[in-house]
XYZ file of C-alpha atoms in Angstrom:
571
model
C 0.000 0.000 0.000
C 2.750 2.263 0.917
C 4.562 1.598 -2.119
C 1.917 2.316 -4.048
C 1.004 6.161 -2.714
C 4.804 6.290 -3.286
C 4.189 5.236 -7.002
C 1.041 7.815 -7.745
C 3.450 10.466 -5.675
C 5.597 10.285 -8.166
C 3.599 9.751 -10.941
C 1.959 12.945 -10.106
C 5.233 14.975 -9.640
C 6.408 13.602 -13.263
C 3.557 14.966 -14.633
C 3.880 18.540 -13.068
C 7.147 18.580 -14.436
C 6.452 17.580 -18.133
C 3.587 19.714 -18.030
C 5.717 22.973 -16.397
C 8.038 21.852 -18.569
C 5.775 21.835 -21.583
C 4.029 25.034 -20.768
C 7.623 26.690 -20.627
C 8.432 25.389 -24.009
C 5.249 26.746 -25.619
C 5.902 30.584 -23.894
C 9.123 30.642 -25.291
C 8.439 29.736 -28.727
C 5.614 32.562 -28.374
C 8.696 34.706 -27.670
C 9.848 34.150 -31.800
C 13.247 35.346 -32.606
C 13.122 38.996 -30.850
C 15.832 39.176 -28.463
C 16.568 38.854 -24.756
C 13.774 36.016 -24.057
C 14.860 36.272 -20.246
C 13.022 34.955 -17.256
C 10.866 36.796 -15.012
C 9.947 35.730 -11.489
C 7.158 38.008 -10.953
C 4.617 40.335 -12.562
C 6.559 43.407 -12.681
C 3.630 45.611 -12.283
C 2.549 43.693 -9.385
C 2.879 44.460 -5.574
C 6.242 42.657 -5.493
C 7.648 44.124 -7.814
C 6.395 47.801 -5.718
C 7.940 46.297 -2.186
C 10.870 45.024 -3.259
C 11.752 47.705 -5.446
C 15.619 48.509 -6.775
C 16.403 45.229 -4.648
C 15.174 42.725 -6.950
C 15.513 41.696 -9.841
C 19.348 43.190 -9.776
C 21.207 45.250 -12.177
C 21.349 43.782 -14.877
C 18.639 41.283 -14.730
C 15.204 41.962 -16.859
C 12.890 43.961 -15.074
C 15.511 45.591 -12.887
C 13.191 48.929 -11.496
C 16.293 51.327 -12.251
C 17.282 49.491 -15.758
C 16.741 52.285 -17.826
C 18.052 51.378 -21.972
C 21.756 49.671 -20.141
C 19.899 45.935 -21.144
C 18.749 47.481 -24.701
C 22.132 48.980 -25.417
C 23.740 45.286 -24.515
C 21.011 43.430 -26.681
C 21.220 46.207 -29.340
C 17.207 46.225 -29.874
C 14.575 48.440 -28.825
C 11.723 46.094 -28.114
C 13.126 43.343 -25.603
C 11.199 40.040 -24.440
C 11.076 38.020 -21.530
C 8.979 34.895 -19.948
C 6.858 35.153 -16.752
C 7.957 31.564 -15.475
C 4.441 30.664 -13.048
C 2.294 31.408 -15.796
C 4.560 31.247 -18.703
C 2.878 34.777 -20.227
C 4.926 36.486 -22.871
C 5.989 39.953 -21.728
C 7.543 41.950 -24.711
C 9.651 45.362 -23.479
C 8.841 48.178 -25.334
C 11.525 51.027 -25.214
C 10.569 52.581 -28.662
C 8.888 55.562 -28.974
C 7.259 54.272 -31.990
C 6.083 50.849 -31.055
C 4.560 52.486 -27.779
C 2.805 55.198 -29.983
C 1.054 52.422 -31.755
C 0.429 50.716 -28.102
C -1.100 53.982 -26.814
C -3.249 54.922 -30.165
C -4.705 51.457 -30.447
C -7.437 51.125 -27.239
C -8.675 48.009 -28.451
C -5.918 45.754 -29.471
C -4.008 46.970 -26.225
C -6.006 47.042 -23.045
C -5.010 47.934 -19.096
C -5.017 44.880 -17.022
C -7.903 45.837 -14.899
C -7.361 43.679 -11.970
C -3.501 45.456 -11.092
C -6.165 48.398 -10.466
C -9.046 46.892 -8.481
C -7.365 47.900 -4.854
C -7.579 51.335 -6.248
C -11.411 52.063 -6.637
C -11.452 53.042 -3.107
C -14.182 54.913 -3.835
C -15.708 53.350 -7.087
C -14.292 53.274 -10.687
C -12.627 56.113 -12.276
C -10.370 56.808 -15.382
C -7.834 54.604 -14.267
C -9.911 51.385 -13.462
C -12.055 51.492 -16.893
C -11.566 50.309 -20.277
C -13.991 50.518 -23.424
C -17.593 52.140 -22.680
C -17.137 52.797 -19.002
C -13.785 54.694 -19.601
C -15.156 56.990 -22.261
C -18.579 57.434 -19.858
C -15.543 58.673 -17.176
C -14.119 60.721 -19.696
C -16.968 62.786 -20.795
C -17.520 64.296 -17.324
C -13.737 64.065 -16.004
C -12.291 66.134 -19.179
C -14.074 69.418 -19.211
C -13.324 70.165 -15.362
C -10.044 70.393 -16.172
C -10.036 73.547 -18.019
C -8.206 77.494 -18.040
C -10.816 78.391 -15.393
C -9.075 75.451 -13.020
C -5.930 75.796 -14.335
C -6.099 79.606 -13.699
C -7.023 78.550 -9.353
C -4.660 76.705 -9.408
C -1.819 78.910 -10.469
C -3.566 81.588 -8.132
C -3.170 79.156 -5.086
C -0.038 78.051 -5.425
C 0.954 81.836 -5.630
C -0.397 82.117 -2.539
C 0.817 79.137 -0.552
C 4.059 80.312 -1.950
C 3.811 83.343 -0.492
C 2.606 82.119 2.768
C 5.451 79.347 3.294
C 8.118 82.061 2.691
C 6.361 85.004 5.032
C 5.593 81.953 7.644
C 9.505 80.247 7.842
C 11.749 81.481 5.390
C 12.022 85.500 5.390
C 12.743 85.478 9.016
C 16.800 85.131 8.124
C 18.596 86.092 5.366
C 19.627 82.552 4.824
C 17.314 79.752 6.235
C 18.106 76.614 7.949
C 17.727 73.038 6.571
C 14.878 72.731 4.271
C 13.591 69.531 3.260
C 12.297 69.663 -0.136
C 10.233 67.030 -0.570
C 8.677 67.611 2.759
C 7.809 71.013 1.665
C 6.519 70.417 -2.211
C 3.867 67.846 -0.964
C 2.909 70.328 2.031
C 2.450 73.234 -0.972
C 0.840 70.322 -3.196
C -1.490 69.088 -0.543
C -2.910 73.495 -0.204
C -3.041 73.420 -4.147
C -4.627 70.220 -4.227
C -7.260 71.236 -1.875
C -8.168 74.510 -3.391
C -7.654 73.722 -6.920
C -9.298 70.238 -6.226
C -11.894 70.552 -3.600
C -12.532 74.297 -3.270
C -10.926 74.081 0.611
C -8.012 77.229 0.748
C -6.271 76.688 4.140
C -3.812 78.547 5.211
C -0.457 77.107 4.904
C -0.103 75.935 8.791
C -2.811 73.376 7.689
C -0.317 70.975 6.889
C 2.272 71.297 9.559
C 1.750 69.007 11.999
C 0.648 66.206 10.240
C 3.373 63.675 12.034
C 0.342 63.800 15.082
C -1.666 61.561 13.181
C -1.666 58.794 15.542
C -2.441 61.547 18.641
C -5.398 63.159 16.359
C -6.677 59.430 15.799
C -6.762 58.690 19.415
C -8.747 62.146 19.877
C -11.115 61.574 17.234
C -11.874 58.070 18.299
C -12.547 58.941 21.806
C -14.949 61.961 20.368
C -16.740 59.168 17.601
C -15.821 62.091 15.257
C -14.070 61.984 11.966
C -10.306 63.498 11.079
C -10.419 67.306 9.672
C -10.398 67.585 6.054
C -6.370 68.644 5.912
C -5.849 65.472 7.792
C -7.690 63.111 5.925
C -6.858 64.511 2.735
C -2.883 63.608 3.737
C -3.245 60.722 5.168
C -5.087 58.963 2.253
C -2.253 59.836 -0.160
C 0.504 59.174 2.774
C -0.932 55.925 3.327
C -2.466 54.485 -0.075
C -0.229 52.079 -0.712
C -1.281 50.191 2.469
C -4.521 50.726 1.123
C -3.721 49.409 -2.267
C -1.889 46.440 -0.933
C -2.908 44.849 2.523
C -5.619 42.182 2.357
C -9.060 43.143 3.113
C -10.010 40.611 6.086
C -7.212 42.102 8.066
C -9.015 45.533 8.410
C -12.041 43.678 10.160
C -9.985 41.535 12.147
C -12.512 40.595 15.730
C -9.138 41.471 18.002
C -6.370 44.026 18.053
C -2.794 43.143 16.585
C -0.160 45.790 18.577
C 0.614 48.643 16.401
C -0.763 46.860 13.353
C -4.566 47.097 14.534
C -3.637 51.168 14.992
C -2.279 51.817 11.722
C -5.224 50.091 9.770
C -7.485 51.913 11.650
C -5.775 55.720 10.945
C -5.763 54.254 7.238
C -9.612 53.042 7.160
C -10.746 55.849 8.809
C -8.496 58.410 6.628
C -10.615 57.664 3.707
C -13.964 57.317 5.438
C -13.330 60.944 6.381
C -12.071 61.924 2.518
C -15.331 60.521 1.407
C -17.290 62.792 4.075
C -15.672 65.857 3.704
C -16.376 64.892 -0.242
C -20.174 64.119 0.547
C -20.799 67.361 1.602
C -18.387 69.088 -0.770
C -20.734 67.621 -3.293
C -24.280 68.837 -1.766
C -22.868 72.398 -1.521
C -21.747 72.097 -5.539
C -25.334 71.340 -6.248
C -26.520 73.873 -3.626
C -24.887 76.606 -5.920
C -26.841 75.004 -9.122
C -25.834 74.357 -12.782
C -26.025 77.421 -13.857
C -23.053 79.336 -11.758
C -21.889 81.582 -13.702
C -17.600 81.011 -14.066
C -15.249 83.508 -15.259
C -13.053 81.363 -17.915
C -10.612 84.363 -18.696
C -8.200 83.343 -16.238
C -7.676 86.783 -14.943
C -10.827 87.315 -12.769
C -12.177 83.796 -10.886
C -14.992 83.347 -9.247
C -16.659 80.752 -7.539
C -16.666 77.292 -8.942
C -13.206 76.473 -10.324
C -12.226 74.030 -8.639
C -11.963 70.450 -9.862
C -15.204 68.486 -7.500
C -17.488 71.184 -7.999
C -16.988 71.094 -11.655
C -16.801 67.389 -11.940
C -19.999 67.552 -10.282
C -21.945 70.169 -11.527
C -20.996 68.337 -14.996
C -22.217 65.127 -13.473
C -25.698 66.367 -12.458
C -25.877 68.589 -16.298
C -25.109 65.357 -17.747
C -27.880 63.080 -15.677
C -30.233 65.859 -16.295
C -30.205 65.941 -20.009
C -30.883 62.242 -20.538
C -31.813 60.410 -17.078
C -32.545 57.077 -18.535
C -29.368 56.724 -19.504
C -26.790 55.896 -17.301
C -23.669 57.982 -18.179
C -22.985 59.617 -15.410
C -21.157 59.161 -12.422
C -21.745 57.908 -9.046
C -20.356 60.213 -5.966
C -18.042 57.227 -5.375
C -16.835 57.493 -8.955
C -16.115 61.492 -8.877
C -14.214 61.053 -5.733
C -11.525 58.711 -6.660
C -11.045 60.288 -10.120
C -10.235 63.667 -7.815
C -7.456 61.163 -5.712
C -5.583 60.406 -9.061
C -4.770 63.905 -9.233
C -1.390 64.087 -7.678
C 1.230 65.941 -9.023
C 4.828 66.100 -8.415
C 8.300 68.254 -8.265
C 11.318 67.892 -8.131
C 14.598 69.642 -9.575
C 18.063 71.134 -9.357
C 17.775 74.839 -9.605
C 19.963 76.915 -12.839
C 20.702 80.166 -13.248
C 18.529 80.362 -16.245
C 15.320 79.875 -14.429
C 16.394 83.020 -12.595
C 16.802 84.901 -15.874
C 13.600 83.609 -16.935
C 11.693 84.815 -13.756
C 13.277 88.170 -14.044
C 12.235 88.902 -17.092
C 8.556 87.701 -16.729
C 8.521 89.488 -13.037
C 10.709 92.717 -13.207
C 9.842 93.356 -9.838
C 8.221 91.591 -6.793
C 4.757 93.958 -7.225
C 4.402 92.022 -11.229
C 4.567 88.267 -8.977
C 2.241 89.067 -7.150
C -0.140 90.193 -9.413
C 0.496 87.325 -11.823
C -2.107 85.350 -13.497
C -2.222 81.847 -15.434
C -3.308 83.670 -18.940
C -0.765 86.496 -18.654
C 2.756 84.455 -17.670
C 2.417 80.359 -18.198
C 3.172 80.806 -21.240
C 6.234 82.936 -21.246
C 8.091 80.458 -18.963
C 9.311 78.467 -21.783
C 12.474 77.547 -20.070
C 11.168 76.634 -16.570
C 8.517 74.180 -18.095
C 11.425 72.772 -19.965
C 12.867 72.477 -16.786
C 9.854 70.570 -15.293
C 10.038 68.256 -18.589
C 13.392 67.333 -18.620
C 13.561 66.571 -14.453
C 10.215 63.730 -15.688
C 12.068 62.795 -18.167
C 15.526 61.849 -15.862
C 13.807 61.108 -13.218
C 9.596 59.997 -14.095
C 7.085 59.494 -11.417
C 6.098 56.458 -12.827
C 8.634 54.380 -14.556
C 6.629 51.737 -16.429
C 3.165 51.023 -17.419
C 1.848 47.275 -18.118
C -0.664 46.825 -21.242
C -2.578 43.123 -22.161
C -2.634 42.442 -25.629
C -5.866 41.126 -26.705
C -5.179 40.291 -30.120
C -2.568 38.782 -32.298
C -0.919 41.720 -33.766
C 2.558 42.713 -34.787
C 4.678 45.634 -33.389
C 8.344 47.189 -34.853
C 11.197 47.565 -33.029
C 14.652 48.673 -33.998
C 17.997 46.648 -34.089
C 20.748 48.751 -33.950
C 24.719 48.269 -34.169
C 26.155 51.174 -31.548
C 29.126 53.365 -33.677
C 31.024 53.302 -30.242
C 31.801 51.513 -27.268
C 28.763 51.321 -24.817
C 30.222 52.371 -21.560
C 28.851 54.134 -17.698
C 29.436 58.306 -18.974
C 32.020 59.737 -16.795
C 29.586 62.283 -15.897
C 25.651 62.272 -15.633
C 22.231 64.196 -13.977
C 22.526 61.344 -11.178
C 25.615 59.726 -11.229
C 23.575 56.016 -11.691
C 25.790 53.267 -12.921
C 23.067 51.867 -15.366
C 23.236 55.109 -17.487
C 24.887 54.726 -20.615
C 26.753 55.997 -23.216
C 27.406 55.676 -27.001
C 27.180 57.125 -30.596
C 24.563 56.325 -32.617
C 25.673 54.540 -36.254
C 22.078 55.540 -38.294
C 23.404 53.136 -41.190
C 23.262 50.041 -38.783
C 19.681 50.511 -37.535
C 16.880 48.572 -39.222
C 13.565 47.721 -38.060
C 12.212 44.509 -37.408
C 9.050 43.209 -37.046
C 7.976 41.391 -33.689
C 4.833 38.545 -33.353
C 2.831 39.495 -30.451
C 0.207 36.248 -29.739
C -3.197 37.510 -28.012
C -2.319 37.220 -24.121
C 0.894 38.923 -24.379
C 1.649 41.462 -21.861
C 3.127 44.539 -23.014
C 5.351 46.604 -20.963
C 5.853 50.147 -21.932
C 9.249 50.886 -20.747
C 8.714 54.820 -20.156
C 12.369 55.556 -18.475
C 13.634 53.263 -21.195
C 12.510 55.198 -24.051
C 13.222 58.551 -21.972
C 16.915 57.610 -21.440
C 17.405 56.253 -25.174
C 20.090 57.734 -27.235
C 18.518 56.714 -30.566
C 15.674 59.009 -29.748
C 17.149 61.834 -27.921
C 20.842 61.899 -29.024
C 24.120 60.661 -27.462
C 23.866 63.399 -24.332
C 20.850 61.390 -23.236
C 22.546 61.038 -19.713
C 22.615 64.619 -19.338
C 20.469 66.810 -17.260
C 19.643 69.673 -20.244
C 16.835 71.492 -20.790
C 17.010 73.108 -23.788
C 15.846 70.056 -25.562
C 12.105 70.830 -24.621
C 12.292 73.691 -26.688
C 11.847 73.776 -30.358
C 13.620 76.159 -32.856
C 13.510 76.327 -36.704
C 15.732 73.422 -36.808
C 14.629 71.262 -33.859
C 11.577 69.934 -32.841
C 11.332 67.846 -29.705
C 10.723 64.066 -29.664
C 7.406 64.173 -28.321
C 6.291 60.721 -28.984
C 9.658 59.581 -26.564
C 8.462 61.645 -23.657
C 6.272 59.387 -21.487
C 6.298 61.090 -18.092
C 2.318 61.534 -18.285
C 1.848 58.162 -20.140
C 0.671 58.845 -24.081
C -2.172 58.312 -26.388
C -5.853 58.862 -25.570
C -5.277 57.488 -22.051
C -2.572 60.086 -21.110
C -2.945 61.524 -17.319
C -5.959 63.949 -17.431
C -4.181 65.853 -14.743
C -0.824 66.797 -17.002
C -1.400 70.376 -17.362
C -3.126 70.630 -13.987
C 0.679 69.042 -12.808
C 2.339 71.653 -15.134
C 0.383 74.879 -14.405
C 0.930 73.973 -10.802
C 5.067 72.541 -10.712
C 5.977 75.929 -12.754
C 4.623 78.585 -10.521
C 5.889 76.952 -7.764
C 9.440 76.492 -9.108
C 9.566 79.749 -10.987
C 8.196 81.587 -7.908
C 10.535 79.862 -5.189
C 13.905 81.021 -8.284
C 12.750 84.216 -8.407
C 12.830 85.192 -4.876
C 16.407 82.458 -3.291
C 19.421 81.438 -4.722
C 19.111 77.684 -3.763
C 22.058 76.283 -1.965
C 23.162 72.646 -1.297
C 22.959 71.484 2.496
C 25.739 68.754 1.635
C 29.470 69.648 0.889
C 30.210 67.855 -1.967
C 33.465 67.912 -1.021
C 32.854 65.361 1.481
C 32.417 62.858 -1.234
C 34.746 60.991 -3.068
C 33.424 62.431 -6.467
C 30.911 64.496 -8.435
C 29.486 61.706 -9.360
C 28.893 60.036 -5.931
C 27.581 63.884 -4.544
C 24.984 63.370 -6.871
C 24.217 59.433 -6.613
C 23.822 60.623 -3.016
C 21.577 63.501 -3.633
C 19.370 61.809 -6.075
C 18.787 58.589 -4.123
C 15.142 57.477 -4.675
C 12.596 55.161 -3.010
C 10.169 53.139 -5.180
C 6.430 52.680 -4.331
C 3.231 53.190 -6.178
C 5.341 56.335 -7.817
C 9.658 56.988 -7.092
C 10.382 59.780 -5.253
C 13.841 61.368 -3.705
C 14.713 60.976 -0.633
C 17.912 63.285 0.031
C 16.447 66.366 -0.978
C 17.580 69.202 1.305
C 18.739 72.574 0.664
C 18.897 76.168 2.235
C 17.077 79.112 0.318
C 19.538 82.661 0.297
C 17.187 85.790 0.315
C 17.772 87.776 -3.345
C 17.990 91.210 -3.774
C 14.627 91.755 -4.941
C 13.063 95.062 -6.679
């Protein structure tokens, strides 16, 4: 008897093997004949491949989160391929700004994989969690919110908080003390966001003492009460990837875990609060009516600019022009699509900007009384600024697409006309930039078999570090490539820092209008100063590595940002 279970045991491990091994077979034959057809361990859009970050997979492995074009450059091909090994899925690498073009344009061959977003729709779905009918039922009320009237708030309010953070901590010395960037951007972000977003201006000590979030929880629970609308509003983006990631039963556990039990309770009740603060956000938009009159010009704004109140004013237009027909949005739905709007900053400071600013503001007085129609425009520079900082360093490095057809997508083999070597010099000082001259005569396109079931995975630092599409001083921090002449016109199709296509980020010039006022504001006023000696390090090069360190998550971000802001000699 015993040697019989022993038999089927092994009967039934043979068979798992044949078939694994079968199954492996098959996936890499799906693969054809474009290169790399490497192994990956896990989805790299998953949650794994958030936690564990620049850790693993390792430098020079497929998939490694800090990668960039160094694997591309070694394979000499644009579009790369690799095998998921538990489910043997083909996963073809796209860092060609052509072959994602044709991704992004194409909504029905290439779809999201809707389930990566499911722990998002906190609230319900939104832009980001639809495909087909729903999306474009999303889009129709989303899209016209975001318009000059907004835009115009929002470059009022950041004026503002700008203004307040510098009359509040930094104009009390000539030179001010240890500033933490990153700190501060989200703190000006999170006023912008709420005024610009939700119609709530707070004054800029709103935000300050947000580290007593585990003190204001024990408060509000004893009181049955909910957390202020500052707090909640921080705490759901501070704490959305626990959100995102930790399994539901464990936020209705029947005891208390230490520490654990606390923290899942500050999260749950973060965006329970969001949502009521949102609630009645929403009955006072519908208080005001429909008909609010809004001054679009940009110069003059009145009420109803903001980003809910539009969303649902345009909501309740919408529902009230065809009621049987369900193409508007739930409160739910309006709510999360307002929680996707989160834009970020981040960049070394030049004298250029300062130029710039001087020469849109002459004096202090023509800041102040600056408005989105009058000045976006004329900061040509300091948007190229913002552009080329995304482009070096993008919130969001990669984007997964499913292919749900058998279809056919062109890469480009190419033969380097140099060495491909680590640039003595570069923006960050990362070993996996790289460094060559391009030979045009050896590049040739090539065609790559994509079966139905494929993922795709558009590469967006790839293609925004690749020298075939923006020239051999890729690894360079430098501007002045975001701005066309008579002879140059900027690669926009390789500039993926807001995703492309139809499905682009709705929020991109909400992101832009806000990033450069703040930046061109903060130049015009300090001379920004390093905190670090870089004399302390062994090299440029390891100064900046050190400067520029990031942290992955649902987005990178720095984490060594600090400087000290030098009072100008303003007129």
């Amino acid at each position: 008897m015993v040697g019989l279970v022993i038999s089927l045991g092994v009967a039934y491990l043979a068979k798992v093997i044949v078939t694994s091994v079968l199954r492996l077979q098959r996936g890499f034959a799906n693969l054809g004949f474009c290169p790399g057809r490497n192994c990956l361990w896990f989805n790299p859009s998953g949650a794994a491949a958030l936690l564990l970050g620049k850790s693993f997979p390792p430098r020079g492995w497929q998939g490694h989160y800090n990668g960039r074009f160094s694997l591309y450059a070694k394979e000499g091909s644009t579009i790369l391929s690799s095998l998921l090994v538990w489910s043997a899925t083909p996963v073809f690498w796209l860092a060609d700004a052509e072959a994602i073009k044709t991704v992004t344009s194409d909504r029905h061959a290439f779809i999201k994989d809707l389930s990566i977003y499911e722990p998002v729709d906190i609230y319900g779905k939104s832009l980001v969690s639809t495909e087909g009918a729903e999306w474009r039922r999303h889009l129709a009320i989303a899209a016209p919110a975001f318009s000059d009237a907004n835009y115009a708030l929002t470059w009022k309010e950041t004026l503002r908080v700008v203004h307040e953070w510098f009359s509040d901590e930094v104009d009390v010395n000539e030179v001010s003390g240890k500033i933490d960037v990153k700190a501060k951007m989200k703190q000006a972000t999170l006023h912008v966001i709420a005024a610009a977003g939700f119609g709530m201006s707070t004054p800029w000590a709103a935000f300050q003492h947000l580290a007593r979030a585990p003190d204001i929880m024990r408060e509000v629970s004893t009181a049955g009460s909910i957390f202020p609308f500052h707090t909640s509003l921080d705490l759901t983006i501070k704490r959305l990837l626990p959100q995102i990631l930790v399994p539901r039963f464990l936020f209705a556990l029947p005891f208390r875990v230490p520490w654990i039990s606390e923290q899942l309770e500050t999260v749950k009740l973060a965006f329970t609060s969001l949502e009521v603060h949102m609630s009645e956000l929403a009955k006072a938009a519908r208080r005001d009516g429909v008909n609010q009159v809004e001054h679009d010009d940009g110069d003059d704004l009145g009420v109803g600019a903001d980003l809910l109140r539009r969303l649902v004013q345009a909501n309740d237009a919408a529902k009230a022009s065809d009621p049987s027909i369900k193409k508007t949005l739930t409160d739910g739905e309006l709510f999360i699509n307002m929680t996707t709007v989160i834009p970020a900053c981040r960049a070394w400071f030049k004298k250029k900007l300062r130029e710039e600013t001087m020469r849109v503001w002459p004096t202090l007085d023509d800041l102040d009384s600056s408005t989105f129609k009058r000045d976006f425009d004329k900061l040509e520079y300091t948007l190229a600024f913002f552009h080329e900082t995304l482009r070096c360093l993008p919130a969001e490095t990669r984007l997964l697409k499913l292919c749900d057809s058998d279809t056919i997508l062109y890469g480009t083999r190419f033969v380097p006309g140099s060495v491909i070597r680590e640039p003595e010099s570069s923006f960050d000082g990362a070993h996996t930039n790289v460094q060559f001259m391009r030979d045009e005569t050896s590049e040739k396109k090539f065609p790559v078999t994509v079966p139905k079931g494929s993922n795709i995975m558009l590469d967006f630092w790839a293609v925004q570090m690749n020298p075939l599409t923006w020239g051999p001083d890729v690894h360079i921090f430098r501007p002045e490539r975001f701005i066309d002449t008579d002879v140059y016109k900027w690669p926009r199709d390789g500039f993926l820092a807001f995703s492309g296509g139809a499905r682009g980020c709705i929020g991109k010039r909400f992101a832009s209008v806000e990033s450069v006022c703040l930046l061109a504001s903060l130049v015009r006023r300090y001379e920004v100063l390093p905190v670090e000696d870089a004399r302390k390090f062994a090299s440029q090069e390891e100064f900046k590595r050190h400067m520029l360190t990031w942290s992955a998550g649902l987005t990178i971000g720095p984490m060594n940002v600090f400087v000290k802001l030098r009072r100008l000699d303003n007129v």
